[in-house]
Amino acid sequence: MRIYFTFEPRPNLREPLVKEFPQVDFIFENGLSNDELQKADVLVTYGEDLTDENIQFAKKLKWIFVASAGIEKMPAQAIIERGFLVSNVRGIHKTPMAESMLAHILAIKRALPWVYDQQKKSEWSKKAKQTELRDSTALILGPGAIGSEVGRLLQAFGVVTIGCNRSGNEAANMNDMVSFDQLIEALPKADIVISVLPKTEETTHLLKEEHFTAMKNDAIFMNFGRGNLVEESVLIHAIQSGEIGYAVLDVFEQEPVAADHPFWTLPNVIVSPHISSHSSRYVERSLEIFKPSLEKWLRGETDLENVMDLSRGY
Amino acid sequence: MRIYFTFEPRPNLREPLVKEFPQVDFIFENGLSNDELQKADVLVTYGEDLTDENIQFAKKLKWIFVASAGIEKMPAQAIIERGFLVSNVRGIHKTPMAESMLAHILAIKRALPWVYDQQKKSEWSKKAKQTELRDSTALILGPGAIGSEVGRLLQAFGVVTIGCNRSGNEAANMNDMVSFDQLIEALPKADIVISVLPKTEETTHLLKEEHFTAMKNDAIFMNFGRGNLVEESVLIHAIQSGEIGYAVLDVFEQEPVAADHPFWTLPNVIVSPHISSHSSRYVERSLEIFKPSLEKWLRGETDLENVMDLSRGY
């Protein structure tokens, strides 16, 4: 059994893997070569290096493990034709993203930007405007894997969670659910409005001026889904007119955000440069998902975690 | 029944109280007058205005509700002699303090200080050094009401908690316990070391150079208890020599910290000016504790929440 990684995990991650599976020949290379692909039974890739042209060399290949959540750059049709099993690391982003969201929420509630600014001035002052997260209400647009993880953490802080999806059907770690159609009635209850919605036709400009008008004047609005959710001009107006208290943005209509964009300097807007899913533990987490699947694979089982249906794109 | 507040809660807190207890005459004044004290059955105070001289005017007084956790400034002897029942808002700080600690921990793990600095430069960059809180280990010195609340929240983030107190006896929300004597053996396991210890002879300079040497080089050390825990020179050395990764300090040997103190400018030191317990919801939370006690009091019951033993000082 020959497993070909087209990236090189750090020695402290690579060595235990090699030790744990002595029956496997592991090849670790930085980049994809047809020569190695030809000999590989299993391919482990970030999913950005495999092309239609490569696929013909994959004579022995049966399983592709993609250490990424997206497969946009994979040659889907060629993979389907060859019948490769493809699995990925779906859900790997939920921990770093949920931690980032809680970090931003708590930082605002407990005045950390102010604390840091005072320190830069070497100025001892107790005039911080601090409040508490406890007993707040959060509305979560898109309570899937990531949204439910945020909900779970918020509930630990004594926050009431309202999930909002197309159907209004139940989702994990939500005290209440509403459908997209009921959104505008639910918004006035929320102290925090979080979107982790993906980009679809339905989510494009889903939030309009009326939605921001419906929010509390001190609401924290967070977009950690996709930038298509709201027109930037609508968001800028909502902040400037005081319809909402804070906007924390990890995603934007145009990325990168231009240096002269008003978001950088508007008070009470936080620009997080689409990094909320990043983590130094990414490869470690990927291998935590890979190992149990490899154990199954070696036993001849094919019901691996996160098997993808490339014809449907997920 | 006449209840005398020596502070004035905001109307949105005061009015529901008055409405809820129509049988009570509430007096709200900003400060203490002997004239009003003379007529009061119950006194509600922050505990900093009552003196030995006042007490003699308190002819009808039976219960003092102190909307504060400390009673250092109260005339204990005179109160004991008169046999007043005294209760306070013990535990009121645990929510804001635990939220502040989580805010600081998550901000460091998710690189918020870096994000804020990049924004000040209008600079889009994804080079943040971010890691995850999940699967860390935290050692909590003093797992009482506040320490256990921090432990509860950390556990929700998938953190292993080790409590450390004098006896090593069990405490809430701790996966493991060690005694002060075993501290140095436990320190190498901890990614986060938090103290919420009070100031006593035993806690003065409890942490010495050897303890910081025993910590991980990337450990986050947080002092949210009292400044007597460690000599500042020891802490400065630990940071400068890289024995620890971060120090987040809410308390200091000398407060306020002088403008020319190295803490302000040392890299990886955060100065929080002893504000972690502050909250705009303080009075609201105090009244949440006061109301059930008042209900009991009106029924003639005296087993109120947080009754204090002034002879023992708590």
XYZ file of C-alpha atoms in Angstrom:
628
model
C 0.000 0.000 0.000
C 1.553 3.275 -1.164
C 0.156 6.594 0.052
C 1.289 9.737 -1.683
C 1.071 13.108 0.112
C 1.514 16.114 -2.186
C 2.432 18.229 0.850
C 4.875 17.693 3.693
C 3.483 17.626 7.231
C 5.919 18.735 9.950
C 8.145 15.911 11.301
C 6.267 15.846 14.638
C 3.068 15.011 12.716
C 4.616 12.880 9.964
C 6.680 10.557 12.146
C 3.839 9.264 14.382
C 1.779 8.587 11.244
C 4.560 6.511 9.658
C 5.073 4.632 12.926
C 1.366 3.965 13.396
C 0.985 2.394 9.944
C 4.118 0.284 9.342
C 2.350 -1.636 6.561
C 2.061 1.543 4.477
C 4.730 3.147 2.275
C 4.294 6.894 2.768
C 5.661 9.304 0.180
C 5.741 12.967 1.232
C 6.520 15.467 -1.502
C 5.946 19.158 -1.863
C 3.898 19.177 -5.086
C 2.484 16.551 -7.449
C 4.545 14.496 -9.911
C 3.090 12.057 -12.439
C 5.862 9.650 -11.621
C 4.748 9.242 -8.018
C 1.057 9.475 -8.879
C 1.510 6.461 -11.122
C 2.612 4.294 -8.205
C 0.150 5.601 -5.572
C -2.810 3.637 -4.155
C -4.017 6.616 -2.127
C -3.506 10.327 -2.811
C -3.534 12.935 -0.022
C -3.772 16.458 -1.425
C -5.009 19.957 -0.627
C -7.078 19.534 -3.801
C -5.439 22.299 -5.810
C -2.754 20.342 -7.663
C -4.621 17.555 -9.457
C -5.507 18.204 -13.135
C -7.336 16.391 -15.917
C -3.933 15.671 -17.475
C -2.561 14.044 -14.292
C -5.475 11.722 -13.792
C -4.468 9.416 -16.661
C -1.244 8.594 -14.795
C -3.142 7.456 -11.707
C -3.176 3.798 -12.742
C -3.452 2.239 -9.286
C -5.301 5.032 -7.467
C -8.514 4.164 -5.590
C -8.960 6.860 -2.917
C -8.262 10.602 -2.810
C -8.203 12.253 0.614
C -8.625 16.014 0.216
C -7.233 17.988 3.190
C -9.538 20.891 2.395
C -13.229 21.664 2.686
C -13.702 22.789 -0.916
C -13.176 20.849 -4.152
C -13.733 23.651 -6.648
C -10.316 23.135 -8.219
C -10.540 19.348 -8.622
C -11.142 17.730 -12.062
C -14.537 16.391 -10.984
C -15.614 14.816 -14.277
C -12.385 12.844 -14.727
C -12.546 11.635 -11.107
C -16.154 10.517 -11.492
C -15.285 8.627 -14.694
C -12.473 6.777 -12.964
C -14.691 5.990 -9.966
C -12.210 7.173 -7.312
C -13.498 7.403 -3.777
C -13.032 10.993 -2.577
C -13.264 12.092 1.052
C -12.372 15.394 2.653
C -12.010 17.241 5.972
C -15.490 18.756 6.062
C -16.097 20.403 9.424
C -12.395 21.117 10.052
C -13.063 24.868 10.055
C -15.729 24.822 12.730
C -13.365 24.979 15.711
C -11.105 27.855 14.579
C -14.054 29.795 13.124
C -16.237 29.417 16.212
C -13.287 30.391 18.429
C -12.664 33.473 16.264
C -16.300 34.507 16.495
C -16.363 34.113 20.275
C -13.047 35.985 20.482
C -14.516 38.960 18.586
C -17.793 38.952 20.550
C -16.093 38.758 23.952
C -13.458 41.315 22.963
C -16.216 43.832 22.190
C -18.272 43.031 25.319
C -15.169 43.258 27.532
C -13.633 46.288 25.751
C -10.342 44.694 24.656
C -9.738 47.142 21.768
C -9.946 49.945 24.350
C -7.634 48.069 26.768
C -5.034 47.619 24.012
C -5.255 51.289 22.996
C -4.823 52.462 26.589
C -1.754 50.258 26.904
C -0.217 51.807 23.771
C -0.550 55.164 25.573
C 0.832 53.704 28.877
C -2.338 55.110 30.405
C -3.942 53.582 33.497
C -7.672 54.229 33.346
C -10.697 52.267 34.478
C -13.155 54.018 32.165
C -13.685 50.979 29.951
C -17.240 50.517 28.703
C -17.724 46.877 29.530
C -20.835 44.782 29.530
C -21.583 41.053 29.680
C -22.321 38.431 27.063
C -24.497 36.430 29.490
C -28.264 36.712 28.903
C -27.801 38.077 25.392
C -29.695 36.707 22.400
C -27.879 35.644 19.233
C -29.456 35.050 15.841
C -27.440 32.651 13.691
C -28.022 32.678 9.944
C -27.044 29.236 8.648
C -26.909 26.930 11.698
C -24.956 24.124 9.984
C -21.710 22.603 11.300
C -20.048 25.968 11.970
C -23.180 27.835 13.067
C -24.151 25.071 15.482
C -20.679 25.049 17.011
C -20.961 28.812 17.598
C -24.407 28.163 19.076
C -23.021 25.528 21.435
C -20.339 27.891 22.737
C -22.740 30.839 23.024
C -25.153 28.692 25.044
C -22.305 27.869 27.458
C -22.072 31.648 28.040
C -25.791 31.796 28.862
C -26.814 33.183 25.478
C -30.191 32.368 23.915
C -29.671 31.172 20.331
C -32.105 31.577 17.451
C -31.221 29.707 14.282
C -32.400 30.902 10.888
C -32.413 28.762 7.748
C -34.570 28.448 4.653
C -37.052 25.995 6.139
C -36.989 26.969 9.789
C -36.362 23.281 10.549
C -34.598 22.327 13.744
C -30.808 22.679 14.047
C -28.359 21.688 16.783
C -27.708 24.032 19.730
C -30.494 26.468 18.850
C -33.102 27.456 21.457
C -35.437 28.542 18.709
C -35.645 28.423 14.921
C -37.071 30.757 12.302
C -37.183 30.545 8.510
C -35.718 33.114 6.113
C -39.282 34.452 5.701
C -39.558 35.102 9.451
C -36.109 36.695 9.737
C -37.240 40.296 9.908
C -39.574 39.576 12.842
C -36.782 37.813 14.763
C -34.081 40.473 14.256
C -35.321 42.956 16.912
C -34.695 40.291 19.603
C -31.041 39.764 18.726
C -28.063 41.407 20.443
C -25.761 39.549 18.062
C -26.534 38.647 14.436
C -24.099 36.144 12.911
C -24.074 34.891 9.331
C -22.163 31.797 8.278
C -24.274 31.351 5.141
C -22.608 30.030 1.971
C -22.765 31.893 -1.329
C -25.853 30.910 -3.293
C -28.390 32.778 -5.391
C -30.727 32.796 -2.416
C -28.188 34.329 -0.012
C -27.067 37.086 -2.402
C -28.205 40.381 -0.876
C -30.451 38.432 1.517
C -29.920 41.232 4.054
C -31.288 44.585 2.950
C -31.615 47.981 4.587
C -34.901 46.975 6.258
C -33.096 44.144 8.071
C -30.538 46.510 9.584
C -33.320 48.924 10.522
C -35.000 46.030 12.354
C -31.853 45.233 14.376
C -31.166 46.717 17.818
C -29.141 49.920 17.701
C -26.406 48.267 19.731
C -26.491 44.936 17.859
C -23.227 43.330 16.806
C -23.507 42.171 13.190
C -20.968 39.537 12.113
C -20.456 38.222 8.594
C -18.284 35.091 8.616
C -20.074 33.427 5.688
C -19.660 35.069 2.296
C -19.499 38.680 1.144
C -22.500 38.340 -1.167
C -24.888 38.469 1.825
C -25.223 42.244 1.899
C -24.298 45.156 -0.357
C -21.445 47.075 1.214
C -23.240 50.381 0.768
C -26.154 49.046 2.860
C -23.771 47.929 5.605
C -21.879 51.233 5.603
C -25.155 53.109 5.884
C -26.290 50.891 8.790
C -23.091 51.651 10.718
C -22.980 55.360 9.880
C -26.618 55.942 10.769
C -26.320 54.005 14.052
C -28.832 51.343 13.056
C -26.389 48.784 14.453
C -23.631 49.063 17.046
C -20.805 46.999 15.574
C -19.918 45.148 12.386
C -17.294 42.399 12.488
C -16.490 41.286 8.957
C -14.383 38.324 7.907
C -15.719 38.264 4.333
C -16.334 40.991 1.749
C -17.881 41.575 -1.656
C -14.390 42.368 -2.963
C -11.353 40.679 -1.418
C -8.797 41.924 -0.653
C -10.433 45.090 0.703
C -8.783 48.078 -0.994
C -6.529 50.268 1.148
C -8.837 53.275 0.704
C -12.059 51.395 1.544
C -14.146 53.038 4.305
C -14.354 49.745 6.254
C -10.781 50.192 7.499
C -11.497 53.448 9.267
C -15.221 53.423 10.090
C -15.691 53.399 13.864
C -17.094 50.134 15.223
C -16.195 48.144 12.125
C -13.668 45.321 12.543
C -11.972 44.037 9.384
C -10.755 40.447 9.763
C -9.023 39.654 6.446
C -10.866 36.353 5.756
C -8.656 34.474 8.219
C -11.147 33.197 10.772
C -10.735 29.588 9.627
C -6.927 29.649 9.749
C -5.103 27.628 12.358
C -1.582 26.380 12.991
C -3.220 23.044 13.839
C -4.821 22.584 10.412
C -2.606 19.694 9.241
C -2.825 18.029 12.667
C -6.627 18.207 12.511
C -6.615 16.869 8.940
C -4.541 13.866 10.020
C -6.944 13.271 12.938
C -9.674 12.848 10.309
C -7.432 10.880 7.936
C -6.223 8.217 10.396
C -9.536 6.512 11.254
C -10.403 6.496 7.551
C -7.054 4.926 6.716
C -7.647 2.240 9.349
C -10.960 1.401 7.707
C -9.417 1.473 4.251
C -6.721 -0.994 5.320
C -9.475 -3.324 6.579
C -11.091 -3.097 3.144
C -13.938 -0.855 4.287
C -15.082 2.068 2.153
C -17.625 3.798 4.420
C -15.129 6.552 5.261
C -15.892 9.840 6.990
C -16.876 12.739 4.720
C -17.172 10.795 1.470
C -17.956 13.311 -1.263
C -20.388 13.175 -4.118
C -18.503 15.061 -6.804
C -21.475 15.071 -9.163
C -23.289 17.226 -6.614
C -20.235 19.267 -5.712
C -19.996 18.420 -1.975
C -41.474 48.771 55.575
C -39.026 51.434 54.477
C -35.999 50.512 52.338
C -33.269 53.083 51.948
C -30.881 52.903 48.960
C -27.791 55.111 49.307
C -27.348 54.985 45.527
C -29.752 55.574 42.664
C -30.339 52.711 40.228
C -31.295 53.768 36.690
C -35.057 54.305 36.189
C -35.379 51.139 34.075
C -34.116 49.118 37.062
C -35.717 51.200 39.851
C -39.243 51.340 38.463
C -39.838 47.565 38.128
C -38.554 47.138 41.700
C -40.990 49.710 43.082
C -43.807 48.127 41.091
C -42.970 44.601 42.219
C -43.032 45.513 45.928
C -45.992 47.929 46.414
C -45.976 47.256 50.165
C -42.495 48.790 50.454
C -41.563 52.492 50.675
C -38.376 52.818 48.647
C -36.082 55.782 49.216
C -33.346 56.286 46.601
C -30.696 58.861 47.451
C -27.221 59.461 46.182
C -25.292 59.256 49.485
C -26.167 58.528 53.113
C -28.017 60.910 55.434
C -28.658 60.281 59.147
C -32.145 61.630 58.688
C -33.146 58.884 56.271
C -31.101 56.223 58.078
C -33.172 56.926 61.205
C -36.388 55.910 59.435
C -35.075 52.920 57.476
C -35.903 49.260 58.158
C -33.497 48.029 55.471
C -30.359 49.711 54.125
C -29.017 49.014 50.621
C -25.489 50.348 50.189
C -22.234 49.797 48.291
C -20.713 49.445 51.759
C -18.434 52.470 51.589
C -20.645 55.131 53.184
C -21.646 53.704 56.595
C -19.546 54.839 59.584
C -19.435 54.169 63.334
C -20.999 57.612 63.820
C -23.961 56.864 61.533
C -24.849 53.563 63.135
C -26.336 55.207 66.265
C -29.006 56.853 64.100
C -30.124 53.502 62.696
C -32.892 53.048 65.269
C -35.190 50.792 63.250
C -32.609 49.067 61.033
C -32.569 45.253 60.910
C -30.931 44.275 57.572
C -28.101 45.748 55.530
C -27.802 44.595 51.912
C -24.312 45.374 50.605
C -24.181 45.628 46.802
C -20.494 44.773 46.819
C -18.343 41.700 47.388
C -16.046 43.307 49.993
C -16.879 44.778 53.383
C -13.446 46.192 54.316
C -14.886 49.698 54.723
C -17.861 48.746 56.924
C -17.896 49.449 60.713
C -17.914 45.732 61.544
C -17.767 45.991 65.354
C -20.662 48.432 65.609
C -22.755 46.308 63.236
C -22.064 43.145 65.228
C -23.017 44.907 68.493
C -26.324 46.024 67.025
C -26.982 42.521 65.628
C -27.900 43.677 62.109
C -28.274 40.979 59.492
C -25.804 41.683 56.676
C -25.919 40.060 53.237
C -23.994 40.871 50.080
C -23.632 40.071 46.375
C -20.895 37.463 46.681
C -20.282 35.782 43.320
C -21.460 38.795 41.300
C -18.007 39.177 39.735
C -17.731 35.667 38.398
C -19.548 36.305 35.115
C -17.723 39.479 33.998
C -14.356 38.177 35.229
C -14.704 34.794 33.534
C -15.843 36.502 30.322
C -12.816 38.842 30.471
C -10.441 35.925 30.938
C -11.939 34.012 28.020
C -11.844 37.199 25.928
C -8.104 37.601 26.562
C -7.309 33.913 25.969
C -9.286 33.719 22.721
C -7.941 37.085 21.530
C -4.383 35.745 21.851
C -5.148 32.352 20.277
C -7.008 34.004 17.370
C -4.529 36.908 16.954
C -6.958 39.791 17.560
C -4.253 42.286 18.630
C -2.588 41.638 15.254
C -5.920 41.984 13.402
C -6.572 45.343 15.077
C -3.047 46.582 14.280
C -3.360 45.576 10.624
C -6.651 47.463 10.434
C -5.012 50.619 11.828
C -2.614 50.375 8.863
C -5.458 49.628 6.378
C -3.386 46.601 5.437
C -4.960 43.401 4.100
C -2.745 40.483 5.092
C -3.460 36.884 6.006
C -0.202 36.331 7.881
C -1.854 36.125 11.301
C -0.323 33.577 13.673
C -3.446 31.845 14.833
C -3.881 28.655 16.767
C -6.761 26.998 18.623
C -7.843 26.926 22.236
C -9.363 23.430 21.829
C -7.315 20.594 23.371
C -5.257 22.979 25.504
C -4.662 22.412 29.201
C -5.346 25.148 31.754
C -4.107 25.230 35.326
C -6.328 27.312 37.589
C -4.877 28.576 40.858
C -7.806 29.118 43.218
C -10.766 27.221 41.750
C -13.453 28.936 43.866
C -16.565 30.670 42.484
C -14.630 32.630 39.826
C -12.052 29.961 39.036
C -14.733 27.301 38.623
C -16.715 29.531 36.285
C -13.600 29.983 34.133
C -13.127 26.214 34.292
C -16.702 25.615 33.137
C -16.263 27.886 30.117
C -12.821 26.476 29.251
C -14.235 22.946 29.335
C -16.904 24.014 26.837
C -14.003 24.920 24.509
C -12.534 21.424 24.929
C -9.849 22.515 27.397
C -8.600 20.159 30.128
C -8.705 21.963 33.487
C -6.404 21.339 36.438
C -7.373 23.093 39.665
C -4.780 23.973 42.282
C -5.604 24.859 45.878
C -3.965 24.410 49.254
C -5.444 20.979 49.951
C -5.797 19.587 46.448
C -9.423 18.803 47.352
C -11.993 18.567 44.598
C -13.431 21.724 43.011
C -16.174 22.263 40.438
C -15.399 22.047 36.703
C -11.857 20.737 37.178
C -10.738 17.571 35.367
C -7.940 17.139 37.864
C -6.759 18.720 41.126
C -3.340 19.323 42.646
C -2.289 20.929 45.932
C 0.005 23.955 46.239
C 2.811 21.471 47.068
C 2.296 19.684 43.751
C 2.080 22.871 41.697
C 5.556 22.765 40.208
C 5.031 19.229 38.859
C 1.736 20.246 37.218
C 2.986 23.462 35.559
C 4.784 21.803 32.586
C 1.415 20.407 31.418
C -0.351 23.773 31.239
C -0.770 25.909 28.125
C -2.597 28.481 30.240
C -1.893 29.289 33.898
C -4.577 31.406 35.571
C -4.519 32.774 39.108
C -7.630 34.082 40.821
C -6.115 33.638 44.291
C -6.969 36.190 47.007
C -4.293 38.088 48.913
C -3.176 36.123 51.978
C 0.172 35.436 53.635
C 0.256 32.076 51.877
C -0.295 33.493 48.388
C 2.301 36.264 48.725
C 5.101 35.435 46.266
C 3.676 31.918 45.917
C 5.012 31.908 42.350
C 8.794 32.142 42.109
C 11.294 31.988 39.280
C 11.335 28.173 39.391
C 7.606 28.110 38.648
C 8.019 30.190 35.506
C 10.965 28.027 34.460
C 8.675 25.007 34.829
C 6.000 26.525 32.547
C 5.875 25.883 28.790
C 7.764 28.478 26.756
C 4.537 29.428 24.991
C 2.343 29.360 28.119
C -0.100 32.201 28.723
C 0.179 33.344 32.349
C -2.811 35.316 33.675
C -3.033 37.043 37.036
C -6.630 38.056 37.797
C -6.353 37.479 41.558
C -4.063 39.836 43.469
C -0.706 41.442 42.692
C 1.014 39.883 45.711
C 1.206 36.496 43.909
C 4.533 37.166 42.193
C 7.302 39.754 42.412
C 7.186 41.923 39.328
C 10.917 41.471 38.714
C 10.375 37.685 38.505
C 7.547 38.138 36.020
C 9.512 40.593 33.892
C 12.443 38.170 33.795
C 10.139 35.290 32.794
C 8.806 37.293 29.843
C 12.137 38.748 28.770
C 13.942 35.403 28.900
C 11.147 33.640 26.994
C 10.281 31.274 29.836
C 6.622 32.025 29.103
C 4.870 33.226 25.983
C 2.359 35.768 27.277
C 1.402 37.531 30.508
C -2.091 38.989 30.877
C -2.278 41.027 34.063
C -5.359 42.526 35.664
C -3.697 43.044 39.071
C -0.323 44.436 40.127
C 1.904 44.861 43.161
C 1.469 48.617 42.780
C -1.770 50.027 41.333
C -2.040 52.175 39.312
C 0.903 50.975 37.230
C 3.267 53.934 36.742
C 3.475 55.424 33.231
C 7.156 54.451 32.920
C 6.683 50.844 34.103
C 8.114 48.210 31.709
C 4.803 46.278 31.698
C 3.246 48.836 29.348
C 5.776 48.258 26.585
C 7.092 44.705 27.080
C 6.098 42.560 24.116
C 3.503 39.884 24.940
C 2.413 41.580 28.163
C -1.194 42.785 28.336
C -2.037 45.359 31.002
C -5.715 45.287 32.000
C -6.089 48.081 34.582
C -7.864 45.979 37.257
C -11.173 46.227 35.399
C -11.986 42.589 34.674
C -14.871 42.562 37.172
C -16.488 45.742 35.843
C -19.813 45.548 34.060
C -22.559 47.907 33.008
C -24.961 45.280 34.367
C -23.590 45.424 37.922
C -26.610 47.113 39.533
C -29.003 44.913 37.554
C -27.185 41.808 38.811
C -27.197 43.159 42.372
C -30.961 43.649 42.244
C -31.368 40.105 40.873
C -29.740 38.923 44.102
C -31.612 41.447 46.274
C -35.155 40.662 45.109
C -35.472 37.025 46.256
C -33.954 38.039 49.600
C -36.444 40.865 49.956
C -39.302 38.459 49.224
C -38.072 36.225 52.022
C -37.579 39.178 54.358
C -41.158 40.335 53.768
C -42.369 36.851 54.710
C -40.405 37.145 57.948
C -37.653 34.757 56.887
C -34.004 35.521 57.615
C -32.179 32.721 55.754
C -31.177 35.129 52.985
C -28.602 34.479 50.265
C -24.986 35.420 51.069
C -25.485 36.225 54.759
C -22.162 37.495 56.086
C -20.324 36.740 59.282
C -18.683 40.079 59.990
C -16.665 38.675 62.880
C -14.864 36.469 60.330
C -14.741 39.154 57.656
C -16.723 37.366 54.905
